[in-house]
Amino acid sequence: MVKQTAAVLAKSGIVFGTSGARGLLSQFSQAVAAAFTQNFISIIKNQYAFGEVLLAIDARPSSEPLAAACAGALHALGYKVRYFGLLPTPALAWYALTHNMPAIMVTGSHIADDQNGLKFFRPSGEISKADEAAIMQQQLPLVSFIPKLPQR
């Protein structure tokens, strides 16, 4: 049976908070990161022209495996990934905005180390609350992905 992205997200318990989707690592599987990524792309792909997505992480040990899942989902969807590795969120956001590119930041920011999160940026800036709701509600078959980070 093919998993649906909205069901994967709902079952995880990961939700959007003040800034980004955040939750416990015990709930934040690679499938959850891939589902968030797939749904994010699905809500912006008809509004912007792009073939590449920017990706960066914070210094948490859990960030790299989550980024690998995001990259794997992006590759499965046919997008190139420009992986920056460790980078401050404002630097990724600035680069995405000034180069008119979508971006995903894997960061727990200010939350405890047993948690992590994802922040999404449209080519025009950070996603809105309406975008967050749309991401949570997308009913798509979860892509088959291989978690792998591209070379920097």
Short mmCIF file of C-alpha atoms in Angstrom, two decimals:
data_model
loop_
_atom_site.label_atom_id
_atom_site.label_comp_id
_atom_site.label_asym_id
_atom_site.label_seq_id
_atom_site.Cartn_x
_atom_site.Cartn_y
_atom_site.Cartn_z
CA MET A 1 0.00 0.00 0.00
CA VAL A 2 1.34 3.42 -0.97
CA LYS A 3 1.51 5.91 1.88
CA GLN A 4 -0.19 9.27 1.41
CA THR A 5 1.82 12.34 2.40
CA ALA A 6 -0.95 13.89 4.51
CA ALA A 7 -1.39 10.64 6.43
CA VAL A 8 2.37 10.39 7.08
CA LEU A 9 2.39 13.95 8.42
CA ALA A 10 -0.75 13.51 10.53
CA LYS A 11 0.50 10.27 12.07
CA SER A 12 3.86 11.85 12.96
CA GLY A 13 2.42 14.55 15.18
CA ILE A 14 4.84 17.10 13.68
CA VAL A 15 3.13 20.46 13.23
CA PHE A 16 3.98 23.98 12.16
CA GLY A 17 4.77 26.35 14.98
CA THR A 18 5.90 29.95 15.11
CA SER A 19 8.43 29.41 12.35
CA GLY A 20 8.61 26.06 10.59
CA ALA A 21 7.54 22.50 11.25
CA ARG A 22 8.98 21.24 14.52
CA GLY A 23 8.77 18.16 16.68
CA LEU A 24 10.42 15.39 18.61
CA LEU A 25 13.09 13.33 16.86
CA SER A 26 11.14 10.20 17.82
CA GLN A 27 8.37 11.49 15.52
CA PHE A 28 10.56 13.09 12.83
CA SER A 29 11.42 10.14 10.58
CA GLN A 30 13.03 10.46 7.18
CA ALA A 31 9.64 9.62 5.64
CA VAL A 32 8.14 12.59 7.48
CA ALA A 33 10.88 14.90 6.18
CA ALA A 34 10.32 13.56 2.65
CA ALA A 35 6.54 14.05 2.92
CA PHE A 36 6.98 17.66 4.08
CA THR A 37 9.40 18.26 1.21
CA GLN A 38 7.13 16.70 -1.39
CA ASN A 39 4.11 18.68 -0.22
CA PHE A 40 6.10 21.94 -0.12
CA ILE A 41 7.19 21.43 -3.73
CA SER A 42 3.65 20.54 -4.79
CA ILE A 43 2.25 23.86 -3.54
CA ILE A 44 4.89 26.04 -5.21
CA LYS A 45 5.76 24.25 -8.46
CA ASN A 46 2.93 25.82 -10.47
CA GLN A 47 3.68 29.33 -9.19
CA TYR A 48 7.43 29.48 -9.81
CA ALA A 49 9.84 28.22 -12.46
CA PHE A 50 12.72 26.30 -10.86
CA GLY A 51 14.68 23.14 -11.36
CA GLU A 52 16.87 23.35 -8.28
CA VAL A 53 16.17 23.65 -4.55
CA LEU A 54 18.58 24.97 -1.93
CA LEU A 55 19.17 22.92 1.22
CA ALA A 56 21.14 23.61 4.41
CA ILE A 57 21.38 22.34 7.99
CA ASP A 58 22.17 23.51 11.49
CA ALA A 59 24.72 21.80 13.76
CA ARG A 60 22.36 19.27 15.37
CA PRO A 61 23.42 15.65 14.80
CA SER A 62 19.88 14.83 13.59
CA SER A 63 19.92 17.51 10.88
CA GLU A 64 22.03 15.67 8.31
CA PRO A 65 19.81 12.52 8.13
CA LEU A 66 16.71 14.71 7.79
CA ALA A 67 18.39 16.74 5.04
CA ALA A 68 19.34 13.50 3.27
CA ALA A 69 15.65 12.54 3.22
CA CYS A 70 14.69 15.98 1.86
CA ALA A 71 17.36 15.67 -0.85
CA GLY A 72 16.24 12.14 -1.70
CA ALA A 73 12.63 13.27 -2.11
CA LEU A 74 13.70 16.23 -4.26
CA HIS A 75 15.76 13.96 -6.51
CA ALA A 76 12.84 11.52 -6.79
CA LEU A 77 10.66 14.45 -7.89
CA GLY A 78 13.19 15.41 -10.56
CA TYR A 79 14.84 18.43 -8.92
CA LYS A 80 18.50 19.22 -8.46
CA VAL A 81 19.65 20.02 -4.93
CA ARG A 82 22.26 22.59 -4.03
CA TYR A 83 23.42 21.49 -0.59
CA PHE A 84 25.26 24.06 1.49
CA GLY A 85 25.82 21.93 4.58
CA LEU A 86 26.09 23.88 7.84
CA LEU A 87 24.74 27.40 7.34
CA PRO A 88 22.81 29.94 9.44
CA THR A 89 19.13 30.15 8.51
CA PRO A 90 19.27 33.88 7.61
CA ALA A 91 22.12 33.20 5.16
CA LEU A 92 20.11 30.51 3.36
CA ALA A 93 16.99 32.71 3.34
CA TRP A 94 18.95 35.66 1.91
CA TYR A 95 20.58 33.51 -0.78
CA ALA A 96 17.24 31.97 -1.78
CA LEU A 97 15.52 35.34 -1.97
CA THR A 98 18.30 37.08 -3.90
CA HIS A 99 18.60 34.17 -6.37
CA ASN A 100 14.84 33.60 -6.69
CA MET A 101 15.07 29.96 -5.58
CA PRO A 102 13.11 27.77 -3.16
CA ALA A 103 14.94 26.52 -0.08
CA ILE A 104 14.62 24.12 2.83
CA MET A 105 16.47 24.66 6.11
CA VAL A 106 16.78 21.76 8.55
CA THR A 107 17.01 23.47 11.92
CA GLY A 108 15.76 23.09 15.44
CA SER A 109 16.64 26.72 16.07
CA HIS A 110 15.92 27.42 19.75
CA ILE A 111 14.22 24.13 20.72
CA ALA A 112 15.71 21.27 22.77
CA ASP A 113 18.20 18.83 21.24
CA ASP A 114 15.66 15.99 21.25
CA GLN A 115 13.72 17.91 18.59
CA ASN A 116 14.34 19.30 15.13
CA GLY A 117 12.51 21.14 12.40
CA LEU A 118 12.16 22.23 8.81
CA LYS A 119 11.79 25.77 7.47
CA PHE A 120 10.59 26.37 3.93
CA PHE A 121 11.25 29.34 1.69
CA ARG A 122 9.52 30.16 -1.57
CA PRO A 123 11.61 32.04 -4.14
CA SER A 124 9.74 35.12 -2.86
CA GLY A 125 10.42 34.50 0.86
CA GLU A 126 9.29 32.44 3.83
CA ILE A 127 6.07 30.47 3.44
CA SER A 128 2.80 31.79 4.87
CA LYS A 129 0.35 30.25 7.34
CA ALA A 130 -1.87 29.42 4.34
CA ASP A 131 1.09 27.59 2.76
CA GLU A 132 1.61 25.66 6.00
CA ALA A 133 -2.02 24.53 5.98
CA ALA A 134 -1.73 23.50 2.32
CA ILE A 135 1.45 21.54 3.04
CA MET A 136 -0.28 19.60 5.81
CA GLN A 137 -3.32 18.81 3.62
CA GLN A 138 -1.71 17.66 0.35
CA GLN A 139 -2.87 14.11 -0.44
CA LEU A 140 -0.07 12.72 -2.61
CA PRO A 141 1.42 9.25 -2.87
CA LEU A 142 4.73 9.49 -1.00
CA VAL A 143 7.57 9.26 -3.50
CA SER A 144 10.00 6.40 -3.25
CA PHE A 145 13.21 8.09 -2.19
CA ILE A 146 16.79 7.21 -1.31
CA PRO A 147 18.13 9.46 1.48
CA LYS A 148 21.37 10.88 0.13
CA LEU A 149 23.04 14.27 0.36
CA PRO A 150 24.64 15.65 -2.80
CA GLN A 151 28.27 16.71 -2.84
CA ARG A 152 28.94 20.32 -1.90
#
